[in-house]
Amino acid sequence: MYAVLCLNWIGLCELASPEKEFMRKALITGITGQDGSYLSEFLLAKGYEVHGIIRRASTFNTGRLDDIYADPHELGARLHLHYGDLTEGTCLRRILEAVQPDEIYNLAAQSHVRVSFEQSEYTGDVVATGTLRLLEAVRDHGRAGHKDVRFYQAGSSEMFGAAKPPQSETTPFYPRSPYAVAKVAAHWYAVNYREAWGMFVTNGILFNHESPRRGETFVTRKITRALTRISLGLQKKLYLGNLDALRDWGYAGDYVEAMWLMLQQPSPDDFVVATGESHSVREFLEAAAAELGLDWTGCVDTDPRYFRPTEVDYLRGDSSKARAKLGWRPAVSFRELVSMMVAHDLEMARQERTLLAAGHRHSVHGASMT
């Protein structure tokens, strides 16, 4: 993507204008992810100038931002990308100094739960200690005389783990994976910096939220990608782990609004964001197959490698507080979410089939061409 080639590293070439002086600025870590892309769109629509931190990679990893990215040389560009990483505190401080944000949304993480068992140290460093580095950088930023920054910390329903549902802000955490443990640590770092230093730091404990932009290794997108390809004869089998795990699934586009609403409150607080409904992986599978008129029983097999060493059986969120204080409500239902994801991935599969029929070899992430 051309975006990476034209990164507006610290904006030194931009001339200040009266309009930019009064434009609210947001800094997003994890901007290239599902939530980061939806949040960027939301904030740009609100008139923000949006800055995102991305990690350097040898391949372009900014595809989710293609539709909203503008060359920084263009007049009026309001989305800017900066190379950085939560593992490097010095870099975070430099970016804060350059951007001077009003709001920070810390969405960056090694967020795949199963992978966290294999990369536990890295997960802890990025998710837990990375949050601490960023909080400390923000504290130093304020002590240096800069304007106060409002800080959103992305929590996860995985922090509740084995706790009995429904889970709310008062439910004790019972994490069941290195990822969840790291998120719990980040949560309490956020609370501590709020209480110790008077910083505006809020925790959003978001339950599972999906979309057509979900990464293809996450179970919901894995299902919709595979079943749409199977329905067109492009793939034969789908391998999954625990089909009985229950999750509270919502739409990511709805959930980013809740993030923003949290930072517009008069005082910082912690909020659970959820639909209040739970469905099993099997139900998601059945709903996706029904959209396609497909009998999934003959094409789905279980692979023990996808089971977690310690499973989280049942997550269902109680978002009463967010609904009462933020006025937030989920707009997209479970069935609408599944339908949306299937429709998107069916179009991708049709494009792939068209290219193959024309004699082109079309590469698909995570899928064999045979």
mmCIF file of C-alpha atoms in Angstrom:
data_model
loop_
_atom_site.group_PDB
_atom_site.id
_atom_site.type_symbol
_atom_site.label_atom_id
_atom_site.label_comp_id
_atom_site.label_asym_id
_atom_site.label_seq_id
_atom_site.Cartn_x
_atom_site.Cartn_y
_atom_site.Cartn_z
ATOM 1 C CA MET A 1 0.000 0.000 0.000
ATOM 2 C CA TYR A 2 1.213 3.443 -0.942
ATOM 3 C CA ALA A 3 0.357 4.604 2.576
ATOM 4 C CA VAL A 4 3.423 3.008 4.067
ATOM 5 C CA LEU A 5 5.691 4.555 1.482
ATOM 6 C CA CYS A 6 4.393 8.010 2.368
ATOM 7 C CA LEU A 7 4.277 7.799 6.152
ATOM 8 C CA ASN A 8 3.953 11.247 7.665
ATOM 9 C CA TRP A 9 6.526 10.310 10.294
ATOM 10 C CA ILE A 10 6.339 13.395 12.503
ATOM 11 C CA GLY A 11 4.529 15.895 10.327
ATOM 12 C CA LEU A 12 7.458 18.327 10.086
ATOM 13 C CA CYS A 13 6.557 19.221 6.523
ATOM 14 C CA GLU A 14 3.012 20.278 7.380
ATOM 15 C CA LEU A 15 2.250 23.948 7.777
ATOM 16 C CA ALA A 16 0.060 24.862 10.740
ATOM 17 C CA SER A 17 -3.383 26.221 9.897
ATOM 18 C CA PRO A 18 -6.121 27.725 12.089
ATOM 19 C CA GLU A 19 -8.375 24.767 11.257
ATOM 20 C CA LYS A 20 -5.772 22.253 12.437
ATOM 21 C CA GLU A 21 -5.164 24.198 15.631
ATOM 22 C CA PHE A 22 -8.730 23.431 16.780
ATOM 23 C CA MET A 23 -9.103 19.959 15.297
ATOM 24 C CA ARG A 24 -9.187 17.195 17.904
ATOM 25 C CA LYS A 25 -6.421 14.645 17.512
ATOM 26 C CA ALA A 26 -6.605 10.956 18.266
ATOM 27 C CA LEU A 27 -3.689 8.520 18.430
ATOM 28 C CA ILE A 28 -4.533 4.845 17.839
ATOM 29 C CA THR A 29 -2.222 1.923 18.535
ATOM 30 C CA GLY A 30 -3.205 -1.162 16.564
ATOM 31 C CA ILE A 31 -4.722 1.028 13.854
ATOM 32 C CA THR A 32 -4.205 -1.618 11.152
ATOM 33 C CA GLY A 33 -6.430 -4.131 12.961
ATOM 34 C CA GLN A 34 -10.165 -4.655 12.695
ATOM 35 C CA ASP A 35 -11.055 -2.263 15.521
ATOM 36 C CA GLY A 36 -8.439 0.287 14.511
ATOM 37 C CA SER A 37 -9.848 0.604 11.011
ATOM 38 C CA TYR A 38 -13.461 0.982 12.173
ATOM 39 C CA LEU A 39 -12.442 3.466 14.870
ATOM 40 C CA SER A 40 -10.435 5.495 12.346
ATOM 41 C CA GLU A 41 -13.454 5.771 10.061
ATOM 42 C CA PHE A 42 -15.659 6.743 12.990
ATOM 43 C CA LEU A 43 -13.300 9.460 14.240
ATOM 44 C CA LEU A 44 -12.654 10.893 10.774
ATOM 45 C CA ALA A 45 -16.421 11.195 10.327
ATOM 46 C CA LYS A 46 -16.458 13.115 13.625
ATOM 47 C CA GLY A 47 -13.917 15.596 12.246
ATOM 48 C CA TYR A 48 -10.836 14.300 14.054
ATOM 49 C CA GLU A 49 -7.279 14.243 12.830
ATOM 50 C CA VAL A 50 -6.292 10.598 13.289
ATOM 51 C CA HIS A 51 -2.784 9.282 13.884
ATOM 52 C CA GLY A 52 -1.924 5.611 14.005
ATOM 53 C CA ILE A 53 1.093 3.615 15.131
ATOM 54 C CA ILE A 54 2.110 0.748 12.865
ATOM 55 C CA ARG A 55 4.930 -1.767 13.097
ATOM 56 C CA ARG A 56 7.480 -1.958 10.329
ATOM 57 C CA ALA A 57 7.003 -5.014 8.118
ATOM 58 C CA SER A 58 8.519 -6.128 4.839
ATOM 59 C CA THR A 59 5.024 -6.504 3.369
ATOM 60 C CA PHE A 60 2.166 -4.025 3.385
ATOM 61 C CA ASN A 61 -0.080 -4.546 6.420
ATOM 62 C CA THR A 62 -2.375 -1.560 6.024
ATOM 63 C CA GLY A 63 -5.051 -3.078 3.770
ATOM 64 C CA ARG A 64 -7.926 -2.294 6.137
ATOM 65 C CA LEU A 65 -7.104 1.416 5.806
ATOM 66 C CA ASP A 66 -6.976 1.563 2.007
ATOM 67 C CA ASP A 67 -10.418 3.141 1.662
ATOM 68 C CA ILE A 68 -9.716 6.007 4.060
ATOM 69 C CA TYR A 69 -6.017 6.679 3.604
ATOM 70 C CA ALA A 70 -4.945 9.788 1.683
ATOM 71 C CA ASP A 71 -1.431 10.661 0.612
ATOM 72 C CA PRO A 72 -0.069 13.051 3.287
ATOM 73 C CA HIS A 73 1.042 15.363 0.473
ATOM 74 C CA GLU A 74 -2.624 15.990 -0.350
ATOM 75 C CA LEU A 75 -4.201 19.090 1.134
ATOM 76 C CA GLY A 76 -6.507 18.282 4.007
ATOM 77 C CA ALA A 77 -5.263 14.733 4.717
ATOM 78 C CA ARG A 78 -6.368 13.795 8.239
ATOM 79 C CA LEU A 79 -5.052 10.240 8.625
ATOM 80 C CA HIS A 80 -1.361 9.907 9.420
ATOM 81 C CA LEU A 81 0.724 6.804 10.168
ATOM 82 C CA HIS A 82 3.837 6.528 12.336
ATOM 83 C CA TYR A 83 6.251 3.661 12.721
ATOM 84 C CA GLY A 84 6.417 2.454 16.300
ATOM 85 C CA ASP A 85 5.860 -0.424 18.695
ATOM 86 C CA LEU A 86 4.604 -0.883 22.246
ATOM 87 C CA THR A 87 7.853 -2.675 23.039
ATOM 88 C CA GLU A 88 9.839 0.572 22.646
ATOM 89 C CA GLY A 89 9.115 3.322 25.166
ATOM 90 C CA THR A 90 11.434 5.907 23.600
ATOM 91 C CA CYS A 91 9.604 5.662 20.296
ATOM 92 C CA LEU A 92 6.244 6.109 22.033
ATOM 93 C CA ARG A 93 7.468 9.293 23.686
ATOM 94 C CA ARG A 94 8.674 10.714 20.382
ATOM 95 C CA ILE A 95 5.328 10.031 18.738
ATOM 96 C CA LEU A 96 3.436 11.649 21.622
ATOM 97 C CA GLU A 97 5.665 14.709 21.371
ATOM 98 C CA ALA A 98 5.065 14.979 17.637
ATOM 99 C CA VAL A 99 1.334 14.289 17.568
ATOM 100 C CA GLN A 100 0.162 16.048 20.766
ATOM 101 C CA PRO A 101 -3.033 13.974 20.886
ATOM 102 C CA ASP A 102 -6.215 14.776 22.797
ATOM 103 C CA GLU A 103 -7.211 11.102 22.970
ATOM 104 C CA ILE A 104 -5.309 7.811 22.858
ATOM 105 C CA TYR A 105 -6.911 4.482 22.025
ATOM 106 C CA ASN A 106 -4.640 1.591 22.978
ATOM 107 C CA LEU A 107 -5.870 -1.251 20.769
ATOM 108 C CA ALA A 108 -2.530 -2.904 19.947
ATOM 109 C CA ALA A 109 -2.014 -6.475 21.144
ATOM 110 C CA GLN A 110 -0.975 -9.985 20.279
ATOM 111 C CA SER A 111 -4.668 -10.783 20.375
ATOM 112 C CA HIS A 112 -4.934 -14.423 19.318
ATOM 113 C CA VAL A 113 -5.726 -16.423 22.449
ATOM 114 C CA ARG A 114 -4.508 -19.816 21.206
ATOM 115 C CA VAL A 115 -1.263 -18.299 19.919
ATOM 116 C CA SER A 116 -0.642 -16.705 23.332
ATOM 117 C CA PHE A 117 -0.004 -20.177 24.756
ATOM 118 C CA GLU A 118 2.835 -20.583 22.235
ATOM 119 C CA GLN A 119 4.145 -17.012 22.504
ATOM 120 C CA SER A 120 3.444 -16.243 26.139
ATOM 121 C CA GLU A 121 6.470 -14.010 26.830
ATOM 122 C CA TYR A 122 5.903 -11.911 23.728
ATOM 123 C CA THR A 123 2.183 -11.635 24.507
ATOM 124 C CA GLY A 124 2.940 -10.454 28.041
ATOM 125 C CA ASP A 125 5.490 -7.934 26.822
ATOM 126 C CA VAL A 126 3.191 -6.336 24.251
ATOM 127 C CA VAL A 127 -0.178 -6.602 25.977
ATOM 128 C CA ALA A 128 0.750 -5.966 29.621
ATOM 129 C CA THR A 129 4.147 -4.238 29.716
ATOM 130 C CA GLY A 130 3.398 -2.440 26.452
ATOM 131 C CA THR A 131 0.380 -0.817 28.076
ATOM 132 C CA LEU A 132 2.541 0.171 31.051
ATOM 133 C CA ARG A 133 5.111 1.762 28.727
ATOM 134 C CA LEU A 134 2.430 3.784 26.991
ATOM 135 C CA LEU A 135 0.812 4.889 30.258
ATOM 136 C CA GLU A 136 4.190 5.966 31.607
ATOM 137 C CA ALA A 137 4.914 7.864 28.387
ATOM 138 C CA VAL A 138 1.561 9.651 28.690
ATOM 139 C CA ARG A 139 2.261 10.507 32.343
ATOM 140 C CA ASP A 140 5.653 11.979 31.420
ATOM 141 C CA HIS A 141 3.979 13.840 28.561
ATOM 142 C CA GLY A 142 1.638 15.532 31.030
ATOM 143 C CA ARG A 143 4.403 16.277 33.526
ATOM 144 C CA ALA A 144 6.313 18.059 30.766
ATOM 145 C CA GLY A 145 3.515 20.596 30.598
ATOM 146 C CA HIS A 146 1.575 19.263 27.620
ATOM 147 C CA LYS A 147 -2.213 19.124 27.564
ATOM 148 C CA ASP A 148 -3.985 16.321 29.379
ATOM 149 C CA VAL A 149 -4.673 13.238 27.312
ATOM 150 C CA ARG A 150 -7.698 10.972 27.621
ATOM 151 C CA PHE A 151 -6.671 7.317 27.448
ATOM 152 C CA TYR A 152 -8.753 4.324 26.374
ATOM 153 C CA GLN A 153 -7.445 0.877 27.310
ATOM 154 C CA ALA A 154 -8.859 -2.048 25.332
ATOM 155 C CA GLY A 155 -9.786 -4.822 27.714
ATOM 156 C CA SER A 156 -11.230 -8.197 26.791
ATOM 157 C CA SER A 157 -13.970 -10.546 27.929
ATOM 158 C CA GLU A 158 -11.230 -13.194 28.075
ATOM 159 C CA MET A 159 -10.203 -11.579 31.368
ATOM 160 C CA PHE A 160 -13.305 -13.130 32.955
ATOM 161 C CA GLY A 161 -12.335 -16.594 31.760
ATOM 162 C CA ALA A 162 -13.932 -19.145 34.064
ATOM 163 C CA ALA A 163 -16.064 -16.616 35.987
ATOM 164 C CA LYS A 164 -19.782 -17.412 35.959
ATOM 165 C CA PRO A 165 -21.925 -15.492 33.466
ATOM 166 C CA PRO A 166 -23.296 -12.950 33.062
ATOM 167 C CA GLN A 167 -20.069 -10.996 33.577
ATOM 168 C CA SER A 168 -20.157 -7.311 34.504
ATOM 169 C CA GLU A 169 -17.725 -4.679 35.783
ATOM 170 C CA THR A 170 -17.988 -6.161 39.290
ATOM 171 C CA THR A 171 -17.312 -9.769 38.259
ATOM 172 C CA PRO A 172 -13.921 -10.999 39.536
ATOM 173 C CA PHE A 173 -11.444 -11.805 36.780
ATOM 174 C CA TYR A 174 -10.454 -15.448 36.265
ATOM 175 C CA PRO A 175 -8.122 -15.447 33.218
ATOM 176 C CA ARG A 176 -7.442 -18.746 31.458
ATOM 177 C CA SER A 177 -4.712 -17.900 28.938
ATOM 178 C CA PRO A 178 -1.477 -15.879 28.778
ATOM 179 C CA TYR A 179 -3.353 -13.337 26.664
ATOM 180 C CA ALA A 180 -6.092 -12.978 29.273
ATOM 181 C CA VAL A 181 -3.587 -12.721 32.135
ATOM 182 C CA ALA A 182 -1.741 -9.967 30.260
ATOM 183 C CA LYS A 183 -4.997 -8.103 29.636
ATOM 184 C CA VAL A 184 -5.836 -8.299 33.354
ATOM 185 C CA ALA A 185 -2.432 -6.793 34.170
ATOM 186 C CA ALA A 186 -3.001 -4.011 31.628
ATOM 187 C CA HIS A 187 -6.430 -3.342 33.129
ATOM 188 C CA TRP A 188 -5.012 -2.888 36.620
ATOM 189 C CA TYR A 189 -2.130 -0.768 35.339
ATOM 190 C CA ALA A 190 -4.776 1.509 33.831
ATOM 191 C CA VAL A 191 -6.765 1.653 37.071
ATOM 192 C CA ASN A 192 -3.616 2.338 39.073
ATOM 193 C CA TYR A 193 -2.488 5.223 36.849
ATOM 194 C CA ARG A 194 -5.971 6.689 37.041
ATOM 195 C CA GLU A 195 -6.029 6.538 40.835
ATOM 196 C CA ALA A 196 -2.374 7.312 41.551
ATOM 197 C CA TRP A 197 -1.793 10.154 39.100
ATOM 198 C CA GLY A 198 -5.295 11.446 38.405
ATOM 199 C CA MET A 199 -5.060 10.567 34.717
ATOM 200 C CA PHE A 200 -8.158 10.207 32.569
ATOM 201 C CA VAL A 201 -7.848 6.472 31.872
ATOM 202 C CA THR A 202 -10.847 4.297 31.085
ATOM 203 C CA ASN A 203 -11.080 0.539 30.530
ATOM 204 C CA GLY A 204 -13.409 -0.839 27.889
ATOM 205 C CA ILE A 205 -14.040 -4.533 28.553
ATOM 206 C CA LEU A 206 -15.329 -5.550 25.144
ATOM 207 C CA PHE A 207 -16.821 -8.959 24.521
ATOM 208 C CA ASN A 208 -16.202 -10.704 21.211
ATOM 209 C CA HIS A 209 -16.837 -8.399 18.278
ATOM 210 C CA GLU A 210 -16.568 -9.518 14.682
ATOM 211 C CA SER A 211 -16.917 -8.180 11.149
ATOM 212 C CA PRO A 212 -15.864 -8.877 7.564
ATOM 213 C CA ARG A 213 -12.521 -7.320 8.562
ATOM 214 C CA ARG A 214 -11.840 -9.886 11.266
ATOM 215 C CA GLY A 215 -8.530 -11.697 10.837
ATOM 216 C CA GLU A 216 -8.890 -15.011 9.042
ATOM 217 C CA THR A 217 -7.333 -17.044 11.861
ATOM 218 C CA PHE A 218 -10.128 -16.075 14.277
ATOM 219 C CA VAL A 219 -12.859 -18.692 14.440
ATOM 220 C CA THR A 220 -15.770 -16.630 13.095
ATOM 221 C CA ARG A 221 -13.936 -15.414 10.003
ATOM 222 C CA LYS A 222 -12.298 -18.803 9.581
ATOM 223 C CA ILE A 223 -15.790 -20.284 9.362
ATOM 224 C CA THR A 224 -17.218 -17.766 6.885
ATOM 225 C CA ARG A 225 -14.133 -17.841 4.641
ATOM 226 C CA ALA A 226 -14.010 -21.634 4.544
ATOM 227 C CA LEU A 227 -17.741 -22.295 4.082
ATOM 228 C CA THR A 228 -18.076 -19.791 1.234
ATOM 229 C CA ARG A 229 -15.118 -21.406 -0.539
ATOM 230 C CA ILE A 230 -16.508 -24.894 0.102
ATOM 231 C CA SER A 231 -19.882 -23.832 -1.319
ATOM 232 C CA LEU A 232 -18.153 -22.922 -4.597
ATOM 233 C CA GLY A 233 -15.937 -26.010 -4.754
ATOM 234 C CA LEU A 234 -12.744 -24.138 -3.922
ATOM 235 C CA GLN A 235 -12.060 -25.973 -0.650
ATOM 236 C CA LYS A 236 -13.033 -29.364 0.757
ATOM 237 C CA LYS A 237 -12.573 -29.258 4.536
ATOM 238 C CA LEU A 238 -12.738 -26.901 7.487
ATOM 239 C CA TYR A 239 -10.930 -27.849 10.694
ATOM 240 C CA LEU A 240 -12.077 -26.395 14.005
ATOM 241 C CA GLY A 241 -11.551 -26.890 17.724
ATOM 242 C CA ASN A 242 -14.175 -26.660 20.477
ATOM 243 C CA LEU A 243 -17.624 -26.217 18.911
ATOM 244 C CA ASP A 244 -19.382 -25.935 22.265
ATOM 245 C CA ALA A 245 -17.667 -22.780 23.551
ATOM 246 C CA LEU A 246 -20.232 -20.020 24.120
ATOM 247 C CA ARG A 247 -19.447 -16.418 23.211
ATOM 248 C CA ASP A 248 -21.220 -13.057 23.269
ATOM 249 C CA TRP A 249 -20.697 -11.918 19.668
ATOM 250 C CA GLY A 250 -21.366 -8.374 18.450
ATOM 251 C CA TYR A 251 -20.416 -6.178 15.508
ATOM 252 C CA ALA A 252 -17.089 -4.349 15.696
ATOM 253 C CA GLY A 253 -18.513 -1.275 13.978
ATOM 254 C CA ASP A 254 -20.961 -0.858 16.864
ATOM 255 C CA TYR A 255 -18.323 -1.370 19.525
ATOM 256 C CA VAL A 256 -15.937 1.388 18.431
ATOM 257 C CA GLU A 257 -18.662 3.929 19.121
ATOM 258 C CA ALA A 258 -18.658 2.734 22.742
ATOM 259 C CA MET A 259 -14.893 3.340 22.907
ATOM 260 C CA TRP A 260 -15.371 6.933 21.828
ATOM 261 C CA LEU A 261 -18.304 7.510 24.166
ATOM 262 C CA MET A 262 -16.181 6.417 27.137
ATOM 263 C CA LEU A 263 -13.701 9.216 26.486
ATOM 264 C CA GLN A 264 -16.459 11.834 26.204
ATOM 265 C CA GLN A 265 -17.635 11.322 29.785
ATOM 266 C CA PRO A 266 -16.944 13.899 32.531
ATOM 267 C CA SER A 267 -14.859 11.360 34.486
ATOM 268 C CA PRO A 268 -13.067 8.106 33.634
ATOM 269 C CA ASP A 269 -14.619 4.755 34.455
ATOM 270 C CA ASP A 270 -14.687 1.105 33.364
ATOM 271 C CA PHE A 271 -17.388 -0.345 31.106
ATOM 272 C CA VAL A 272 -18.409 -3.764 29.825
ATOM 273 C CA VAL A 273 -19.581 -3.665 26.192
ATOM 274 C CA ALA A 274 -21.619 -6.669 25.063
ATOM 275 C CA THR A 275 -24.891 -7.761 23.452
ATOM 276 C CA GLY A 276 -26.071 -9.832 26.422
ATOM 277 C CA GLU A 277 -26.642 -12.865 24.173
ATOM 278 C CA SER A 278 -24.422 -15.915 23.846
ATOM 279 C CA HIS A 279 -24.105 -18.387 20.997
ATOM 280 C CA SER A 280 -21.873 -21.407 20.597
ATOM 281 C CA VAL A 281 -19.294 -21.847 17.875
ATOM 282 C CA ARG A 282 -21.612 -24.586 16.568
ATOM 283 C CA GLU A 283 -24.475 -22.077 16.326
ATOM 284 C CA PHE A 284 -22.276 -19.653 14.402
ATOM 285 C CA LEU A 285 -21.285 -22.498 12.092
ATOM 286 C CA GLU A 286 -24.917 -23.514 11.572
ATOM 287 C CA ALA A 287 -26.028 -19.936 10.909
ATOM 288 C CA ALA A 288 -23.266 -19.380 8.338
ATOM 289 C CA ALA A 289 -24.030 -22.677 6.605
ATOM 290 C CA ALA A 290 -27.742 -21.812 6.499
ATOM 291 C CA GLU A 291 -26.925 -18.550 4.690
ATOM 292 C CA LEU A 292 -25.325 -20.670 1.979
ATOM 293 C CA GLY A 293 -27.820 -23.538 1.962
ATOM 294 C CA LEU A 294 -24.924 -25.808 2.885
ATOM 295 C CA ASP A 295 -24.859 -28.991 4.979
ATOM 296 C CA TRP A 296 -21.731 -28.440 7.039
ATOM 297 C CA THR A 297 -21.661 -31.839 8.775
ATOM 298 C CA GLY A 298 -19.768 -33.526 5.947
ATOM 299 C CA CYS A 299 -17.110 -30.841 5.493
ATOM 300 C CA VAL A 300 -16.151 -29.865 9.066
ATOM 301 C CA ASP A 301 -13.723 -31.911 11.158
ATOM 302 C CA THR A 302 -12.230 -31.431 14.609
ATOM 303 C CA ASP A 303 -8.506 -30.835 15.028
ATOM 304 C CA PRO A 304 -7.162 -31.201 18.594
ATOM 305 C CA ARG A 305 -4.483 -28.609 17.847
ATOM 306 C CA TYR A 306 -7.143 -25.902 17.969
ATOM 307 C CA PHE A 307 -8.224 -26.726 21.513
ATOM 308 C CA ARG A 308 -6.852 -24.502 24.278
ATOM 309 C CA PRO A 309 -4.931 -26.041 27.191
ATOM 310 C CA THR A 310 -7.366 -24.189 29.486
ATOM 311 C CA GLU A 311 -10.727 -23.481 27.886
ATOM 312 C CA VAL A 312 -13.157 -20.618 28.448
ATOM 313 C CA ASP A 313 -16.567 -22.230 28.242
ATOM 314 C CA TYR A 314 -19.152 -19.488 28.611
ATOM 315 C CA LEU A 315 -18.933 -15.719 28.155
ATOM 316 C CA ARG A 316 -22.000 -13.477 28.283
ATOM 317 C CA GLY A 317 -21.699 -9.809 29.082
ATOM 318 C CA ASP A 318 -23.889 -7.540 31.172
ATOM 319 C CA SER A 319 -23.563 -4.096 29.594
ATOM 320 C CA SER A 320 -26.243 -2.420 31.719
ATOM 321 C CA LYS A 321 -23.794 0.235 32.892
ATOM 322 C CA ALA A 322 -22.715 1.184 29.364
ATOM 323 C CA ARG A 323 -26.332 1.348 28.234
ATOM 324 C CA ALA A 324 -27.336 3.554 31.156
ATOM 325 C CA LYS A 325 -24.322 5.899 31.349
ATOM 326 C CA LEU A 326 -23.159 6.002 27.737
ATOM 327 C CA GLY A 327 -26.508 5.539 26.024
ATOM 328 C CA TRP A 328 -24.916 2.800 23.951
ATOM 329 C CA ARG A 329 -26.849 -0.020 22.291
ATOM 330 C CA PRO A 330 -25.704 -2.666 19.785
ATOM 331 C CA ALA A 331 -27.356 -2.073 16.411
ATOM 332 C CA VAL A 332 -26.420 -5.285 14.555
ATOM 333 C CA SER A 333 -27.922 -8.602 15.689
ATOM 334 C CA PHE A 334 -26.144 -11.959 15.737
ATOM 335 C CA ARG A 335 -27.949 -13.165 12.600
ATOM 336 C CA GLU A 336 -27.269 -9.900 10.785
ATOM 337 C CA LEU A 337 -23.591 -10.152 11.717
ATOM 338 C CA VAL A 338 -23.296 -13.691 10.358
ATOM 339 C CA SER A 339 -25.133 -12.710 7.182
ATOM 340 C CA MET A 340 -22.862 -9.692 6.685
ATOM 341 C CA MET A 341 -19.713 -11.767 7.040
ATOM 342 C CA VAL A 342 -20.948 -14.551 4.774
ATOM 343 C CA ALA A 343 -21.987 -12.082 2.055
ATOM 344 C CA HIS A 344 -18.564 -10.431 2.122
ATOM 345 C CA ASP A 345 -16.635 -13.690 1.977
ATOM 346 C CA LEU A 346 -18.911 -15.189 -0.670
ATOM 347 C CA GLU A 347 -18.052 -12.274 -2.934
ATOM 348 C CA MET A 348 -14.352 -12.914 -2.285
ATOM 349 C CA ALA A 349 -14.815 -16.584 -3.150
ATOM 350 C CA ARG A 350 -16.668 -15.705 -6.357
ATOM 351 C CA GLN A 351 -13.853 -13.419 -7.423
ATOM 352 C CA GLU A 352 -11.375 -16.187 -6.737
ATOM 353 C CA ARG A 353 -13.413 -18.663 -8.792
ATOM 354 C CA THR A 354 -13.649 -16.217 -11.692
ATOM 355 C CA LEU A 355 -9.885 -15.755 -11.750
ATOM 356 C CA LEU A 356 -9.283 -19.490 -11.613
ATOM 357 C CA ALA A 357 -11.736 -20.074 -14.453
ATOM 358 C CA ALA A 358 -9.819 -17.525 -16.527
ATOM 359 C CA GLY A 359 -6.591 -19.442 -15.982
ATOM 360 C CA HIS A 360 -5.145 -17.281 -13.210
ATOM 361 C CA ARG A 361 -3.666 -18.761 -10.068
ATOM 362 C CA HIS A 362 -5.214 -16.742 -7.266
ATOM 363 C CA SER A 363 -3.417 -16.837 -3.914
ATOM 364 C CA VAL A 364 -5.678 -16.946 -0.854
ATOM 365 C CA HIS A 365 -4.359 -16.437 2.662
ATOM 366 C CA GLY A 366 -4.788 -19.499 4.825
ATOM 367 C CA ALA A 367 -6.209 -21.729 2.087
ATOM 368 C CA SER A 368 -4.683 -24.403 -0.100
ATOM 369 C CA MET A 369 -5.108 -24.030 -3.838
ATOM 370 C CA THR A 370 -5.491 -27.790 -4.301
#
